[in-house]
Tab-separated table of C-alpha atoms in Angstrom:
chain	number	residue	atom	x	y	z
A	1	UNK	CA	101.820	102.730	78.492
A	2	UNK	CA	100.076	100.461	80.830
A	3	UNK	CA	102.811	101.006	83.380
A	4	UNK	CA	101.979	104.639	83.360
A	5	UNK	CA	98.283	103.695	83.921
A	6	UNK	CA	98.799	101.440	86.743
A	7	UNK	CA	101.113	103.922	88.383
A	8	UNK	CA	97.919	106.430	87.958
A	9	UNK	CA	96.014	104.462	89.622
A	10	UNK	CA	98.175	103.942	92.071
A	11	UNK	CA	99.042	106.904	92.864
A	12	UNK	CA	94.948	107.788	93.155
A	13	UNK	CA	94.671	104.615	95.174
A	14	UNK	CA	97.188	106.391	97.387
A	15	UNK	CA	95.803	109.449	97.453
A	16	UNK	CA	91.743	108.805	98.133
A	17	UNK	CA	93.121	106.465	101.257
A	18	UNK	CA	95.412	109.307	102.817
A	19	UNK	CA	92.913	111.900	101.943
A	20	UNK	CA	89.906	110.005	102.833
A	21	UNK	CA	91.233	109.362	106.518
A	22	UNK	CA	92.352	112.288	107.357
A	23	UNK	CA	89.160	113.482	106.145
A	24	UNK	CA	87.457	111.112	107.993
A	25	UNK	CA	89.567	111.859	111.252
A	26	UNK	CA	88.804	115.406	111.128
A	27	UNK	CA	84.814	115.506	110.887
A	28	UNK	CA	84.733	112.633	113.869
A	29	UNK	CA	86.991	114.673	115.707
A	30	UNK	CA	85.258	118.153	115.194
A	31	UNK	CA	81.763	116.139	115.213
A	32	UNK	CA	82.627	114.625	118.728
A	33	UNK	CA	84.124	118.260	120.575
A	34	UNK	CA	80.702	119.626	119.652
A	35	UNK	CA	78.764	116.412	122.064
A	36	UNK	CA	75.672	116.683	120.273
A	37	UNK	CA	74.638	113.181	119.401
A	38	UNK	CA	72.518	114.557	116.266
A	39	UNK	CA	75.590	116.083	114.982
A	40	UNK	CA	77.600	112.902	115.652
A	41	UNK	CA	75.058	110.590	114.707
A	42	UNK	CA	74.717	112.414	110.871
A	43	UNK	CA	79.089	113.131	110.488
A	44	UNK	CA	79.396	109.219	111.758
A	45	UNK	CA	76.973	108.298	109.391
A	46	UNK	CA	78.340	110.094	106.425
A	47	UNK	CA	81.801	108.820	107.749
A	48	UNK	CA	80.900	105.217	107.957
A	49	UNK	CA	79.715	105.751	103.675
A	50	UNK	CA	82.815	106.963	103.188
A	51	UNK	CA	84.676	104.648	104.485
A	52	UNK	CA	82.688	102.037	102.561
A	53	UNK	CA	83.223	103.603	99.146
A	54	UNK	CA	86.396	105.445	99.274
A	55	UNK	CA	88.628	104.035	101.914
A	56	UNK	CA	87.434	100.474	100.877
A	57	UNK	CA	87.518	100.809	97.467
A	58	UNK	CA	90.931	101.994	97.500
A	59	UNK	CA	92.125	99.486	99.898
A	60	UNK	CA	91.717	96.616	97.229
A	61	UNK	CA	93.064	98.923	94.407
A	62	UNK	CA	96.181	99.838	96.367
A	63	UNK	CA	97.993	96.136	96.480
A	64	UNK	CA	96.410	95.181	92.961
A	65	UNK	CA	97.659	98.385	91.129
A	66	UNK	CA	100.559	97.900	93.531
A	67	UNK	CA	101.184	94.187	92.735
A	68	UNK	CA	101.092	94.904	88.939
A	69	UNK	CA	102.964	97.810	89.058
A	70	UNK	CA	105.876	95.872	90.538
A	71	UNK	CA	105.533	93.061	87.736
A	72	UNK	CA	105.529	95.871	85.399
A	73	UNK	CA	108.698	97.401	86.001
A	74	UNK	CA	110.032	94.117	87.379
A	75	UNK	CA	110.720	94.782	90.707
A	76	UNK	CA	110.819	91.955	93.424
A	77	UNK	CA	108.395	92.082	96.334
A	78	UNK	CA	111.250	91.001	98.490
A	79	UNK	CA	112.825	94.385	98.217
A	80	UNK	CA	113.783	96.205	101.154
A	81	UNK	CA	111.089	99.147	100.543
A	82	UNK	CA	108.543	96.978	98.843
A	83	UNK	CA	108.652	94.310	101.788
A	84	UNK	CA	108.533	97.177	104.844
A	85	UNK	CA	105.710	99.195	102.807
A	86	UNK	CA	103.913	95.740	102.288
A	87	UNK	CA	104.037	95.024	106.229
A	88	UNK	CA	102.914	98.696	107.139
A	89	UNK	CA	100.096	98.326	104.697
A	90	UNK	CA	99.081	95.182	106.871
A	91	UNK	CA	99.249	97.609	110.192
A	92	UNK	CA	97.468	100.551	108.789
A	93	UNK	CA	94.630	97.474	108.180
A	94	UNK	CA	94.664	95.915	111.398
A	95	UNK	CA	94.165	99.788	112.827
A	96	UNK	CA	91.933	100.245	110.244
A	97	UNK	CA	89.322	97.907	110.539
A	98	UNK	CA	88.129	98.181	113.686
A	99	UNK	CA	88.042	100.917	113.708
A	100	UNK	CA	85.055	100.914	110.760
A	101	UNK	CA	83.232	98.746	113.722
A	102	UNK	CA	84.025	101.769	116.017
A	103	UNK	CA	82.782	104.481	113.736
A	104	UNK	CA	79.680	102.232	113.117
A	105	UNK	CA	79.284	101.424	116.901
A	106	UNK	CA	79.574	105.297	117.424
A	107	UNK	CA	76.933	106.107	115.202
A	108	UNK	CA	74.138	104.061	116.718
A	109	UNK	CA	74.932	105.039	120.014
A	110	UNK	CA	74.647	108.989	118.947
A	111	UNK	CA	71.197	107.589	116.739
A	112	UNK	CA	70.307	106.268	119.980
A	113	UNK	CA	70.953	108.820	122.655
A	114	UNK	CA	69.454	111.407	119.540
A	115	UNK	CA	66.090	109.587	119.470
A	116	UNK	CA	66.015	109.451	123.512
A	117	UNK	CA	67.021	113.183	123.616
A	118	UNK	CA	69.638	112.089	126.291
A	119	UNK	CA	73.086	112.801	126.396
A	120	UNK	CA	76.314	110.690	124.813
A	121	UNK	CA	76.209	107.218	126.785
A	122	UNK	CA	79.615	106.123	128.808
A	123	UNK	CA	80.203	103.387	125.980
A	124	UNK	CA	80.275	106.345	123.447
A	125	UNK	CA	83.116	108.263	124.904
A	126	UNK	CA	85.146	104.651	125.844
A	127	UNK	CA	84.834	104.081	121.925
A	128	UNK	CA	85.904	107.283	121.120
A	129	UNK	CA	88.971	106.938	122.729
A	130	UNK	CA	89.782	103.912	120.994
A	131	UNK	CA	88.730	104.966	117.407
A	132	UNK	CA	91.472	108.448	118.801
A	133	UNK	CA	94.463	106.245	119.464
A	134	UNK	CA	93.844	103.503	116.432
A	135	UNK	CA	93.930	107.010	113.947
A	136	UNK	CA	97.734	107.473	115.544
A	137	UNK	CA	99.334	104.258	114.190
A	138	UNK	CA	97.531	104.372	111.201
A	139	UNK	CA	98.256	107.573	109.917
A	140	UNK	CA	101.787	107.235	110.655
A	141	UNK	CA	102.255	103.972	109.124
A	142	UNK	CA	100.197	105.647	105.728
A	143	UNK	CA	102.960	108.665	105.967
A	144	UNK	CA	105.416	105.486	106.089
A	145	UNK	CA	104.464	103.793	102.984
A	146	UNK	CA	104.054	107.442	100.875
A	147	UNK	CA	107.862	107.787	101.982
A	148	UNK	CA	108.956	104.253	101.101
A	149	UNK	CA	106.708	104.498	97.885
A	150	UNK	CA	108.358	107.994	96.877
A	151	UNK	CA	112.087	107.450	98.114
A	152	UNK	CA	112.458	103.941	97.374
A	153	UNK	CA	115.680	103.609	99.711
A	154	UNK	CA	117.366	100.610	99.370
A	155	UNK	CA	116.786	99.017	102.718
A	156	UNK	CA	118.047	94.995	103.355
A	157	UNK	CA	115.297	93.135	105.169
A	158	UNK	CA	116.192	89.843	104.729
């Protein structure tokens, strides 16, 4: 029974961080194509909450759900699958959290150029950029670990 739970929770965890960014990604991206620094300035603001309560959240459910999960059924973290999904975890973080800087970053500089009534500064669009290509590896290595975490392939590592 609490194998089932942990695996519901997982599989949540897994769900609010894939959903959540690609959420995220969307709004910043339609926000931005629009240039309006109000605009901006309110999506990055409701992005930067979300990020703090869903995509954070989940991020410390994900390996604890994950860990016990594993202990559970009494699977190794060595294995192949486990291992790989463990170090693409660790990528989709390093992406990940700058890019929370970014999206705050973004959002003053929209507050900023709002309040002035001037247009998106240099720095904004430079940022931008950035927060763009970080999304790439990110999402990828996320589509990664649902595969690994659904297939389970026996793959040798070590």
């Amino acid at each position: 029974m609490l194998e089932e739970w942990l695996l519901l929770a997982h599989v949540i965890g897994a769900t609010v961080l894939f959903g959540t960014g690609a959420g995220i990604a969307f709004f910043m991206v339609m926000a931005h194509r629009t240039r309006d620094p109000r605009l901006i300035a309110h999506v990055a603001s409701t992005v930067v909450i979300a990020d703090t309560l869903f995509t954070a959240t989940a991020a410390i459910v994900q390996p604890v759900t994950g860990y016990l999960l594993a202990r559970s059924i009494g699977w190794e973290l060595s294995e192949g699958w486990i291992a790989l999904s463990l170090l693409l975890y660790v990528v989709t973080g390093l992406f990940w959290l700058p890019v929370v800087w970014i999206q705050i970053r973004l959002r003053d500089l929209a507050r900023a150029a709002a309040a002035a009534g001037k247009a998106l500064p240099p720095a904004y669009f430079s940022l931008y950029r950035i927060w763009f290509a970080c999304g790439f590896p990110a999402f990828f290595a996320v589509i990664g670990i649902l595969w690994l975490m659904l297939i389970k392939p026996a793959i040798t590592l070590f």
